[in-house]
PDB file of C-alpha atoms and ligand atoms in Angstrom:
ATOM      1  CA  MET A   7      51.570  91.021 133.656  1.00 92.00           C
ATOM      2  CA  LEU A   8      52.962  93.296 136.347  1.00 96.00           C
ATOM      3  CA  SER A   9      51.089  96.227 137.888  1.00 97.00           C
ATOM      4  CA  ILE A  10      52.371  99.180 139.855  1.00 98.00           C
ATOM      5  CA  GLY A  11      50.815  99.581 143.323  1.00 98.00           C
ATOM      6  CA  ILE A  12      51.329 102.790 145.291  1.00 98.00           C
ATOM      7  CA  ASP A  13      50.529 103.059 148.997  1.00 96.00           C
ATOM      8  CA  ILE A  14      50.432 106.672 150.166  1.00 94.00           C
ATOM      9  CA  GLY A  15      50.536 107.068 153.939  1.00 88.00           C
ATOM     10  CA  GLY A  16      50.923 109.993 156.290  1.00 80.00           C
ATOM     11  CA  MET A  17      54.659 109.371 156.753  1.00 84.00           C
ATOM     12  CA  SER A  18      55.896 107.602 153.639  1.00 90.00           C
ATOM     13  CA  ILE A  19      55.011 106.285 150.220  1.00 95.00           C
ATOM     14  CA  LYS A  20      55.620 102.716 149.125  1.00 97.00           C
ATOM     15  CA  ILE A  21      55.708 101.845 145.464  1.00 98.00           C
ATOM     16  CA  GLY A  22      55.711  98.234 144.359  1.00 98.00           C
ATOM     17  CA  LEU A  23      55.741  96.097 141.258  1.00 98.00           C
ATOM     18  CA  VAL A  24      53.112  93.427 141.803  1.00 98.00           C
ATOM     19  CA  ASP A  25      52.606  90.276 139.751  1.00 96.00           C
ATOM     20  CA  GLU A  26      49.226  88.787 138.819  1.00 94.00           C
ATOM     21  CA  ASN A  27      49.260  86.547 141.901  1.00 95.00           C
ATOM     22  CA  GLY A  28      49.476  89.567 144.185  1.00 95.00           C
ATOM     23  CA  LYS A  29      53.153  88.983 144.948  1.00 97.00           C
ATOM     24  CA  ILE A  30      55.342  92.073 145.389  1.00 97.00           C
ATOM     25  CA  VAL A  31      58.239  91.591 142.986  1.00 97.00           C
ATOM     26  CA  ASP A  32      60.121  94.779 143.852  1.00 98.00           C
ATOM     27  CA  ILE A  33      59.537  97.744 146.103  1.00 97.00           C
ATOM     28  CA  ALA A  34      60.779 101.314 146.505  1.00 97.00           C
ATOM     29  CA  ARG A  35      60.102 103.832 149.252  1.00 95.00           C
ATOM     30  CA  GLU A  36      59.902 107.584 149.260  1.00 94.00           C
ATOM     31  CA  LYS A  37      59.567 109.952 152.203  1.00 91.00           C
ATOM     32  CA  ILE A  38      56.569 112.286 152.320  1.00 90.00           C
ATOM     33  CA  ALA A  39      57.584 115.764 151.181  1.00 90.00           C
ATOM     34  CA  ASP A  40      56.013 119.057 152.230  1.00 88.00           C
ATOM     35  CA  SER A  41      54.126 119.778 149.007  1.00 92.00           C
ATOM     36  CA  PHE A  42      52.026 117.800 146.549  1.00 94.00           C
ATOM     37  CA  GLU A  43      54.394 118.709 143.693  1.00 94.00           C
ATOM     38  CA  LYS A  44      57.396 117.278 145.547  1.00 94.00           C
ATOM     39  CA  VAL A  45      55.478 114.110 146.490  1.00 94.00           C
ATOM     40  CA  LEU A  46      54.455 113.624 142.858  1.00 96.00           C
ATOM     41  CA  ALA A  47      58.053 114.120 141.699  1.00 96.00           C
ATOM     42  CA  GLY A  48      59.160 111.522 144.277  1.00 96.00           C
ATOM     43  CA  ILE A  49      56.550 109.021 143.068  1.00 97.00           C
ATOM     44  CA  GLU A  50      57.605 109.491 139.435  1.00 97.00           C
ATOM     45  CA  LYS A  51      61.274 109.106 140.347  1.00 97.00           C
ATOM     46  CA  GLN A  52      60.589 105.786 142.096  1.00 97.00           C
ATOM     47  CA  ILE A  53      58.343 104.475 139.305  1.00 97.00           C
ATOM     48  CA  ASP A  54      61.073 105.246 136.753  1.00 97.00           C
ATOM     49  CA  PHE A  55      63.670 103.650 139.022  1.00 97.00           C
ATOM     50  CA  LEU A  56      61.647 100.445 139.484  1.00 97.00           C
ATOM     51  CA  LEU A  57      60.908 100.150 135.759  1.00 97.00           C
ATOM     52  CA  SER A  58      64.519 100.612 134.708  1.00 97.00           C
ATOM     53  CA  LYS A  59      65.872  98.353 137.476  1.00 97.00           C
ATOM     54  CA  ASN A  60      63.549  95.571 136.327  1.00 97.00           C
ATOM     55  CA  ASN A  61      64.206  96.201 132.648  1.00 96.00           C
ATOM     56  CA  ILE A  62      60.614  96.926 131.692  1.00 96.00           C
ATOM     57  CA  THR A  63      58.866  99.838 130.068  1.00 96.00           C
ATOM     58  CA  ILE A  64      55.569 101.363 131.188  1.00 96.00           C
ATOM     59  CA  ASP A  65      53.669  99.871 128.233  1.00 95.00           C
ATOM     60  CA  LYS A  66      54.534  96.427 129.611  1.00 94.00           C
ATOM     61  CA  VAL A  67      52.681  97.015 132.891  1.00 97.00           C
ATOM     62  CA  LYS A  68      48.940  96.769 133.347  1.00 97.00           C
ATOM     63  CA  GLY A  69      48.739 100.217 134.917  1.00 98.00           C
ATOM     64  CA  ILE A  70      49.168 102.146 138.140  1.00 98.00           C
ATOM     65  CA  GLY A  71      46.910 101.700 141.194  1.00 98.00           C
ATOM     66  CA  ILE A  72      46.981 104.036 144.173  1.00 97.00           C
ATOM     67  CA  GLY A  73      45.687 103.722 147.724  1.00 96.00           C
ATOM     68  CA  CYS A  74      45.369 107.091 149.443  1.00 93.00           C
ATOM     69  CA  PRO A  75      43.627 108.324 152.584  1.00 89.00           C
ATOM     70  CA  GLY A  76      41.423 111.386 152.421  1.00 86.00           C
ATOM     71  CA  MET A  77      38.572 112.502 150.210  1.00 89.00           C
ATOM     72  CA  LEU A  78      38.865 111.518 146.541  1.00 92.00           C
ATOM     73  CA  SER A  79      36.874 112.589 143.483  1.00 92.00           C
ATOM     74  CA  LYS A  80      35.713 110.121 140.865  1.00 90.00           C
ATOM     75  CA  ASP A  81      38.222 111.672 138.451  1.00 92.00           C
ATOM     76  CA  GLY A  82      41.136 110.827 140.702  1.00 94.00           C
ATOM     77  CA  ILE A  83      41.625 114.195 142.332  1.00 94.00           C
ATOM     78  CA  VAL A  84      42.614 114.130 145.995  1.00 93.00           C
ATOM     79  CA  GLU A  85      40.141 116.738 147.228  1.00 93.00           C
ATOM     80  CA  VAL A  86      41.307 116.736 150.827  1.00 90.00           C
ATOM     81  CA  PHE A  87      44.196 114.917 152.512  1.00 86.00           C
ATOM     82  CA  PRO A  88      44.170 116.608 155.917  1.00 76.00           C
ATOM     83  CA  ASN A  89      47.427 115.139 157.277  1.00 77.00           C
ATOM     84  CA  LEU A  90      49.419 116.436 154.310  1.00 83.00           C
ATOM     85  CA  GLY A  91      47.407 119.596 153.700  1.00 85.00           C
ATOM     86  CA  TRP A  92      46.602 118.652 150.095  1.00 90.00           C
ATOM     87  CA  LYS A  93      43.593 120.317 148.477  1.00 92.00           C
ATOM     88  CA  ASN A  94      42.326 119.333 145.018  1.00 95.00           C
ATOM     89  CA  ALA A  95      45.590 117.613 144.126  1.00 95.00           C
ATOM     90  CA  PRO A  96      45.217 116.196 140.562  1.00 96.00           C
ATOM     91  CA  LEU A  97      47.174 113.029 141.287  1.00 97.00           C
ATOM     92  CA  VAL A  98      45.560 110.631 138.792  1.00 97.00           C
ATOM     93  CA  PRO A  99      45.267 113.105 135.857  1.00 97.00           C
ATOM     94  CA  LEU A 100      48.946 114.081 136.150  1.00 97.00           C
ATOM     95  CA  LEU A 101      50.170 110.478 136.355  1.00 98.00           C
ATOM     96  CA  LYS A 102      47.963 109.524 133.395  1.00 97.00           C
ATOM     97  CA  ASP A 103      49.406 112.410 131.452  1.00 97.00           C
ATOM     98  CA  ARG A 104      52.958 111.451 132.238  1.00 97.00           C
ATOM     99  CA  TYR A 105      52.743 107.664 131.762  1.00 97.00           C
ATOM    100  CA  LYS A 106      49.871 107.293 129.242  1.00 97.00           C
ATOM    101  CA  THR A 107      48.596 104.251 131.102  1.00 97.00           C
ATOM    102  CA  GLU A 108      45.588 103.217 133.186  1.00 97.00           C
ATOM    103  CA  VAL A 109      45.693 104.907 136.614  1.00 97.00           C
ATOM    104  CA  ARG A 110      43.223 104.046 139.388  1.00 97.00           C
ATOM    105  CA  ILE A 111      42.858 105.363 142.915  1.00 96.00           C
ATOM    106  CA  SER A 112      40.770 104.487 145.959  1.00 96.00           C
ATOM    107  CA  ASN A 113      40.922 105.124 149.685  1.00 92.00           C
ATOM    108  CA  ASP A 114      43.205 103.127 151.956  1.00 91.00           C
ATOM    109  CA  ALA A 115      40.451 101.065 153.604  1.00 93.00           C
ATOM    110  CA  ASN A 116      38.987 100.062 150.216  1.00 95.00           C
ATOM    111  CA  VAL A 117      42.397  99.072 148.945  1.00 96.00           C
ATOM    112  CA  ALA A 118      43.101  96.973 152.059  1.00 96.00           C
ATOM    113  CA  THR A 119      39.773  95.168 151.550  1.00 97.00           C
ATOM    114  CA  LEU A 120      40.519  94.526 147.891  1.00 96.00           C
ATOM    115  CA  ALA A 121      43.935  93.093 148.745  1.00 97.00           C
ATOM    116  CA  GLU A 122      42.420  90.552 151.141  1.00 97.00           C
ATOM    117  CA  ALA A 123      39.517  89.812 148.780  1.00 97.00           C
ATOM    118  CA  TYR A 124      41.819  89.059 145.848  1.00 96.00           C
ATOM    119  CA  TYR A 125      45.000  87.708 147.403  1.00 96.00           C
ATOM    120  CA  GLY A 126      44.523  87.363 151.158  1.00 97.00           C
ATOM    121  CA  VAL A 127      42.284  85.492 153.608  1.00 97.00           C
ATOM    122  CA  ALA A 128      39.138  86.026 151.523  1.00 97.00           C
ATOM    123  CA  LYS A 129      40.523  85.163 148.090  1.00 96.00           C
ATOM    124  CA  ASP A 130      38.075  82.275 147.741  1.00 97.00           C
ATOM    125  CA  TYR A 131      35.041  84.485 148.410  1.00 97.00           C
ATOM    126  CA  ASN A 132      33.150  86.864 146.121  1.00 97.00           C
ATOM    127  CA  ASP A 133      31.338  89.032 148.671  1.00 97.00           C
ATOM    128  CA  VAL A 134      33.573  90.447 151.352  1.00 98.00           C
ATOM    129  CA  VAL A 135      33.243  93.214 153.944  1.00 98.00           C
ATOM    130  CA  MET A 136      36.088  94.493 156.103  1.00 97.00           C
ATOM    131  CA  PHE A 137      36.671  96.789 159.067  1.00 97.00           C
ATOM    132  CA  THR A 138      40.123  98.277 159.538  1.00 94.00           C
ATOM    133  CA  LEU A 139      40.529  99.118 163.214  1.00 94.00           C
ATOM    134  CA  GLY A 140      43.110 101.857 163.681  1.00 90.00           C
ATOM    135  CA  THR A 141      43.050 105.451 164.859  1.00 89.00           C
ATOM    136  CA  GLY A 142      39.579 105.446 163.294  1.00 91.00           C
ATOM    137  CA  VAL A 143      37.521 102.679 161.708  1.00 94.00           C
ATOM    138  CA  GLY A 144      37.688 102.301 157.948  1.00 92.00           C
ATOM    139  CA  GLY A 145      35.563  99.959 155.956  1.00 92.00           C
ATOM    140  CA  GLY A 146      35.458  98.325 152.572  1.00 96.00           C
ATOM    141  CA  VAL A 147      32.802  96.418 150.655  1.00 97.00           C
ATOM    142  CA  VAL A 148      33.523  94.026 147.799  1.00 97.00           C
ATOM    143  CA  ILE A 149      30.521  92.594 145.976  1.00 97.00           C
ATOM    144  CA  ASP A 150      31.051  89.893 143.380  1.00 96.00           C
ATOM    145  CA  LYS A 151      34.794  90.687 143.498  1.00 95.00           C
ATOM    146  CA  LYS A 152      34.098  94.345 142.634  1.00 95.00           C
ATOM    147  CA  LEU A 153      34.769  97.192 145.004  1.00 95.00           C
ATOM    148  CA  PHE A 154      31.589  99.029 145.978  1.00 95.00           C
ATOM    149  CA  GLU A 155      32.526 102.690 146.295  1.00 91.00           C
ATOM    150  CA  GLY A 156      29.145 104.380 146.480  1.00 85.00           C
ATOM    151  CA  GLY A 157      28.098 107.689 144.977  1.00 85.00           C
ATOM    152  CA  ASP A 158      30.840 109.703 143.234  1.00 83.00           C
ATOM    153  CA  LYS A 159      33.230 106.914 144.305  1.00 84.00           C
ATOM    154  CA  LYS A 160      33.488 108.594 147.684  1.00 84.00           C
ATOM    155  CA  GLY A 161      33.789 105.239 149.432  1.00 85.00           C
ATOM    156  CA  THR A 162      31.701 103.762 152.216  1.00 90.00           C
ATOM    157  CA  GLU A 163      31.870 105.010 155.813  1.00 92.00           C
ATOM    158  CA  LEU A 164      31.079 101.860 157.735  1.00 95.00           C
ATOM    159  CA  GLY A 165      32.742 103.284 160.862  1.00 95.00           C
ATOM    160  CA  HIS A 166      30.208 106.078 161.030  1.00 95.00           C
ATOM    161  CA  THR A 167      27.125 103.963 161.569  1.00 96.00           C
ATOM    162  CA  THR A 168      25.386 104.323 164.924  1.00 97.00           C
ATOM    163  CA  LEU A 169      26.116 101.630 167.452  1.00 97.00           C
ATOM    164  CA  ILE A 170      24.902 103.410 170.609  1.00 97.00           C
ATOM    165  CA  LEU A 171      22.182 106.026 170.229  1.00 97.00           C
ATOM    166  CA  GLY A 172      23.282 109.184 172.036  1.00 97.00           C
ATOM    167  CA  GLY A 173      26.650 107.584 172.808  1.00 97.00           C
ATOM    168  CA  VAL A 174      30.206 108.915 172.745  1.00 96.00           C
ATOM    169  CA  PRO A 175      30.638 111.993 170.490  1.00 95.00           C
ATOM    170  CA  CYS A 176      32.361 111.193 167.187  1.00 94.00           C
ATOM    171  CA  LYS A 177      34.581 113.459 165.093  1.00 89.00           C
ATOM    172  CA  CYS A 178      32.001 113.257 162.280  1.00 90.00           C
ATOM    173  CA  GLY A 179      29.571 115.265 164.405  1.00 94.00           C
ATOM    174  CA  ARG A 180      27.218 112.453 165.396  1.00 95.00           C
ATOM    175  CA  ARG A 181      27.186 110.426 168.591  1.00 97.00           C
ATOM    176  CA  GLY A 182      27.676 106.752 169.253  1.00 97.00           C
ATOM    177  CA  CYS A 183      29.345 105.823 165.958  1.00 97.00           C
ATOM    178  CA  LEU A 184      30.954 102.404 165.680  1.00 97.00           C
ATOM    179  CA  GLU A 185      34.311 104.197 165.328  1.00 96.00           C
ATOM    180  CA  SER A 186      33.890 105.684 168.805  1.00 97.00           C
ATOM    181  CA  TYR A 187      33.701 102.168 170.304  1.00 98.00           C
ATOM    182  CA  VAL A 188      35.890  99.810 168.300  1.00 97.00           C
ATOM    183  CA  SER A 189      38.838 101.863 166.994  1.00 96.00           C
ATOM    184  CA  ALA A 190      42.224 101.464 168.690  1.00 95.00           C
ATOM    185  CA  THR A 191      41.666 104.977 170.022  1.00 95.00           C
ATOM    186  CA  ALA A 192      38.390 103.849 171.611  1.00 97.00           C
ATOM    187  CA  LEU A 193      39.951 100.713 173.099  1.00 98.00           C
ATOM    188  CA  ILE A 194      42.678 102.843 174.683  1.00 97.00           C
ATOM    189  CA  ARG A 195      40.034 105.165 176.141  1.00 98.00           C
ATOM    190  CA  GLN A 196      38.064 102.184 177.513  1.00 98.00           C
ATOM    191  CA  THR A 197      41.237 100.642 178.966  1.00 98.00           C
ATOM    192  CA  LYS A 198      42.275 103.847 180.738  1.00 98.00           C
ATOM    193  CA  ALA A 199      38.794 104.352 182.205  1.00 98.00           C
ATOM    194  CA  ALA A 200      38.788 100.800 183.589  1.00 98.00           C
ATOM    195  CA  MET A 201      42.279 101.233 185.069  1.00 98.00           C
ATOM    196  CA  ASN A 202      41.283 104.446 186.789  1.00 98.00           C
ATOM    197  CA  LYS A 203      38.435 102.557 188.468  1.00 98.00           C
ATOM    198  CA  ASP A 204      40.686  99.677 189.538  1.00 98.00           C
ATOM    199  CA  PRO A 205      44.064 100.709 190.971  1.00 97.00           C
ATOM    200  CA  LYS A 206      44.856  97.003 191.600  1.00 97.00           C
ATOM    201  CA  SER A 207      44.516  95.931 187.974  1.00 98.00           C
ATOM    202  CA  LYS A 208      47.607  94.189 186.544  1.00 97.00           C
ATOM    203  CA  MET A 209      47.326  96.604 183.646  1.00 98.00           C
ATOM    204  CA  TRP A 210      49.049  99.212 185.824  1.00 98.00           C
ATOM    205  CA  ASP A 211      52.125  96.963 186.096  1.00 97.00           C
ATOM    206  CA  PHE A 212      51.974  96.265 182.364  1.00 97.00           C
ATOM    207  CA  VAL A 213      52.420  99.974 181.589  1.00 97.00           C
ATOM    208  CA  GLY A 214      54.946 100.570 184.394  1.00 97.00           C
ATOM    209  CA  GLY A 215      52.456 102.693 186.322  1.00 97.00           C
ATOM    210  CA  ASP A 216      52.209 105.231 183.488  1.00 97.00           C
ATOM    211  CA  ILE A 217      48.686 105.383 182.068  1.00 97.00           C
ATOM    212  CA  GLU A 218      49.949 107.314 179.053  1.00 97.00           C
ATOM    213  CA  LYS A 219      51.723 104.115 177.946  1.00 97.00           C
ATOM    214  CA  VAL A 220      48.393 102.311 177.447  1.00 98.00           C
ATOM    215  CA  ASP A 221      47.978 101.119 173.865  1.00 97.00           C
ATOM    216  CA  GLY A 222      45.712  98.773 171.904  1.00 96.00           C
ATOM    217  CA  ARG A 223      47.558  95.752 173.339  1.00 97.00           C
ATOM    218  CA  THR A 224      47.361  96.563 177.060  1.00 98.00           C
ATOM    219  CA  ALA A 225      43.902  95.141 177.856  1.00 98.00           C
ATOM    220  CA  PHE A 226      44.311  92.218 175.422  1.00 98.00           C
ATOM    221  CA  GLU A 227      47.640  91.076 176.875  1.00 98.00           C
ATOM    222  CA  CYS A 228      46.530  91.475 180.499  1.00 98.00           C
ATOM    223  CA  SER A 229      43.244  89.661 179.842  1.00 98.00           C
ATOM    224  CA  LYS A 230      45.339  86.681 178.706  1.00 97.00           C
ATOM    225  CA  THR A 231      46.996  86.556 182.137  1.00 97.00           C
ATOM    226  CA  GLY A 232      43.622  86.529 183.901  1.00 97.00           C
ATOM    227  CA  ASP A 233      43.324  90.165 185.042  1.00 98.00           C
ATOM    228  CA  LYS A 234      39.598  90.525 185.733  1.00 98.00           C
ATOM    229  CA  THR A 235      39.379  94.206 184.807  1.00 98.00           C
ATOM    230  CA  ALA A 236      41.220  93.609 181.533  1.00 98.00           C
ATOM    231  CA  ILE A 237      38.917  90.664 180.757  1.00 98.00           C
ATOM    232  CA  LYS A 238      35.901  92.940 181.305  1.00 98.00           C
ATOM    233  CA  VAL A 239      37.357  95.572 178.947  1.00 98.00           C
ATOM    234  CA  ILE A 240      37.968  92.967 176.248  1.00 98.00           C
ATOM    235  CA  ASN A 241      34.568  91.313 176.646  1.00 97.00           C
ATOM    236  CA  LYS A 242      32.864  94.674 176.259  1.00 98.00           C
ATOM    237  CA  PHE A 243      35.080  95.600 173.296  1.00 98.00           C
ATOM    238  CA  VAL A 244      34.289  92.272 171.618  1.00 97.00           C
ATOM    239  CA  ALA A 245      30.567  92.893 172.185  1.00 97.00           C
ATOM    240  CA  TYR A 246      30.761  96.333 170.543  1.00 97.00           C
ATOM    241  CA  LEU A 247      32.796  94.979 167.635  1.00 98.00           C
ATOM    242  CA  SER A 248      30.613  91.906 167.127  1.00 96.00           C
ATOM    243  CA  ASP A 249      27.404  93.926 167.166  1.00 95.00           C
ATOM    244  CA  GLY A 250      28.956  96.273 164.594  1.00 96.00           C
ATOM    245  CA  ILE A 251      29.926  93.261 162.487  1.00 95.00           C
ATOM    246  CA  MET A 252      26.450  91.751 162.770  1.00 92.00           C
ATOM    247  CA  ASN A 253      24.966  95.015 161.495  1.00 93.00           C
ATOM    248  CA  MET A 254      27.133  94.668 158.381  1.00 94.00           C
ATOM    249  CA  LEU A 255      26.318  90.972 157.994  1.00 91.00           C
ATOM    250  CA  ASN A 256      22.630  91.802 158.103  1.00 88.00           C
ATOM    251  CA  ILE A 257      22.996  94.508 155.449  1.00 92.00           C
ATOM    252  CA  PHE A 258      25.409  92.895 152.997  1.00 93.00           C
ATOM    253  CA  ARG A 259      25.141  89.160 153.731  1.00 92.00           C
ATOM    254  CA  PRO A 260      28.791  88.716 152.731  1.00 95.00           C
ATOM    255  CA  GLN A 261      30.416  85.297 152.583  1.00 95.00           C
ATOM    256  CA  ALA A 262      33.455  86.597 154.457  1.00 97.00           C
ATOM    257  CA  PHE A 263      34.059  89.346 156.983  1.00 97.00           C
ATOM    258  CA  ILE A 264      37.583  90.542 157.703  1.00 98.00           C
ATOM    259  CA  ILE A 265      38.944  92.421 160.691  1.00 97.00           C
ATOM    260  CA  GLY A 266      42.086  94.401 159.842  1.00 96.00           C
ATOM    261  CA  GLY A 267      44.274  97.069 161.406  1.00 92.00           C
ATOM    262  CA  GLY A 268      46.640  96.776 164.365  1.00 90.00           C
ATOM    263  CA  ILE A 269      44.101  95.082 166.660  1.00 94.00           C
ATOM    264  CA  SER A 270      43.681  92.218 164.192  1.00 94.00           C
ATOM    265  CA  GLY A 271      47.217  91.204 165.214  1.00 93.00           C
ATOM    266  CA  GLN A 272      45.467  89.500 168.170  1.00 96.00           C
ATOM    267  CA  GLY A 273      44.498  86.831 165.613  1.00 96.00           C
ATOM    268  CA  ASP A 274      42.506  83.836 166.873  1.00 97.00           C
ATOM    269  CA  TYR A 275      42.334  85.236 170.420  1.00 97.00           C
ATOM    270  CA  LEU A 276      40.104  88.001 169.047  1.00 98.00           C
ATOM    271  CA  ILE A 277      38.459  86.153 166.164  1.00 97.00           C
ATOM    272  CA  ASP A 278      37.327  83.195 168.321  1.00 97.00           C
ATOM    273  CA  LYS A 279      35.595  85.566 170.743  1.00 97.00           C
ATOM    274  CA  VAL A 280      33.897  87.485 167.917  1.00 96.00           C
ATOM    275  CA  LYS A 281      32.725  84.233 166.287  1.00 94.00           C
ATOM    276  CA  LYS A 282      31.353  82.957 169.587  1.00 93.00           C
ATOM    277  CA  TYR A 283      29.446  86.201 170.164  1.00 91.00           C
ATOM    278  CA  CYS A 284      28.066  86.268 166.611  1.00 87.00           C
ATOM    279  CA  LYS A 285      27.079  82.598 166.777  1.00 84.00           C
ATOM    280  CA  LYS A 286      25.097  83.277 169.925  1.00 83.00           C
ATOM    281  CA  TYR A 287      22.963  85.752 168.065  1.00 76.00           C
ATOM    282  CA  HIS A 288      22.703  83.652 164.903  1.00 63.00           C
ATOM    283  CA  TYR A 289      23.772  86.601 162.770  1.00 55.00           C
ATOM    284  CA  GLY A 290      20.373  88.181 163.142  1.00 58.00           C
ATOM    285  CA  TYR A 291      18.119  85.143 163.189  1.00 64.00           C
ATOM    286  CA  GLU A 292      18.340  81.398 163.118  1.00 68.00           C
ATOM    287  CA  ASN A 293      19.103  79.991 159.649  1.00 73.00           C
ATOM    288  CA  ALA A 294      20.421  83.368 158.465  1.00 73.00           C
ATOM    289  CA  PRO A 295      23.357  82.816 156.117  1.00 76.00           C
ATOM    290  CA  LYS A 296      26.622  82.567 158.033  1.00 82.00           C
ATOM    291  CA  ALA A 297      29.743  84.470 157.075  1.00 90.00           C
ATOM    292  CA  GLU A 298      33.276  83.305 157.779  1.00 94.00           C
ATOM    293  CA  ILE A 299      35.108  85.780 160.007  1.00 96.00           C
ATOM    294  CA  PHE A 300      38.853  86.268 159.565  1.00 97.00           C
ATOM    295  CA  ALA A 301      41.730  88.432 160.745  1.00 97.00           C
ATOM    296  CA  ALA A 302      43.458  90.193 157.856  1.00 97.00           C
ATOM    297  CA  LYS A 303      46.722  88.538 156.888  1.00 94.00           C
ATOM    298  CA  LEU A 304      48.529  90.767 154.412  1.00 95.00           C
ATOM    299  CA  GLY A 305      49.532  93.374 157.021  1.00 89.00           C
ATOM    300  CA  ASN A 306      51.637  96.271 155.777  1.00 88.00           C
ATOM    301  CA  ASP A 307      51.812  94.860 152.242  1.00 93.00           C
ATOM    302  CA  ALA A 308      48.033  95.177 151.794  1.00 95.00           C
ATOM    303  CA  GLY A 309      48.331  98.824 150.693  1.00 95.00           C
ATOM    304  CA  ILE A 310      50.562  98.052 147.711  1.00 97.00           C
ATOM    305  CA  ILE A 311      48.874  94.773 146.772  1.00 98.00           C
ATOM    306  CA  GLY A 312      45.363  96.230 147.022  1.00 97.00           C
ATOM    307  CA  ALA A 313      46.364  99.311 145.019  1.00 98.00           C
ATOM    308  CA  ALA A 314      47.614  97.027 142.260  1.00 97.00           C
ATOM    309  CA  ALA A 315      44.382  94.997 142.529  1.00 96.00           C
ATOM    310  CA  LEU A 316      42.406  98.145 141.569  1.00 96.00           C
ATOM    311  CA  LEU A 317      43.526  97.326 138.032  1.00 95.00           C
ATOM    312  CA  ASN A 318      41.651  93.999 138.204  1.00 89.00           C
ATOM    313  CA  GLN A 319      38.426  95.961 138.579  1.00 82.00           C
TER     314      GLN A 319
HETATM  315 ZN1   ZN B 429      31.080 109.205 163.285  1.00 74.45          ZN
END
C-alpha cells in the first residue's frame, strides 16, 4: 500500500508517494508561499495532482505523513516555525478534515532517523539513535522500531546536551552544548579560528584567500592533502563528535548510531575516525555493548521516506 510523505523545508515542500519498501514512486514539489494558508493550498494541490496522475484515490493510501521543522503539538499543530513565521498552524487537523485519512507529523530530525531505521543503513536494527549535523544538531531516537518523541511529542533535543561545561554559548541559552561543537556552523567557526592562527595553512588556498568561503568541507578536504592545521581541526572535531556519540551510546545502548546531515557526506573518512575514537574508549567501559556506527545514506530523500514511515508507527 502506498503512503504520502511530505517534507516541509524552509525553501520548498516535497510531496511523494512512497511504497511499502520505502521507495519513492512519484514526487511533486511546491515552493514555500508567504502564508500558512497558501502553503496548505499548495500541499493539497500537489496531493490531488499525485493521486490523479497515479490513478488512485485517497482511500487507497495508508495515510499522510509529514516531516516539519519547528515546535509541534501532540495534536499536529505547528506551534512555531520560525523561518516561515507560522504560529499555531493547524496543519494536521485541516488535512485530516479534508482527506478523512490518517495524518501524522513529526520534526525533521525524527523523520530522518525513522527513514534510516526503516529503509536506510539501520534497517536491520531495532534500536537506533541519530545525529543530523547541519546548521544546528538535530537528533532522533528509535526504540524497538518506534520513534521516541518524549513528553507531549515535543521530540528529543540531543544537540542541547552539555559537552563542555561553561563552553561556547548556545542559542538555547546554555553553554557548551553539543550543537555548539559539532554542527556545520561550529566546524566552520573552528576552521576559521585555526586559519587565522596559521596564515600558511593550505586551507587559505582552498578558499582562494577568502575566509568567508570556508564551509563544512574546507578542513576535511585539506586534511586529506596533509595540511597539519586542517588535520588538527578535524581531529578535534572528531573528538567532540565521538564524545557526544558516546554519551548517547551510554544512555540508550542502541544497536546502531547514524551520523546524518551534510557532514556525513564525508562517509568512511569520517566514520572510520569516529569508530577508532569510540573503540579506544570502549564505549564507556570494556565489554560494554558495541553499536555499529554509520553515515546516513538516504540523503535528500530521507524527509519524504521518513514522513511516510510515520504511518508504520
Ligand atoms: Zn543548546
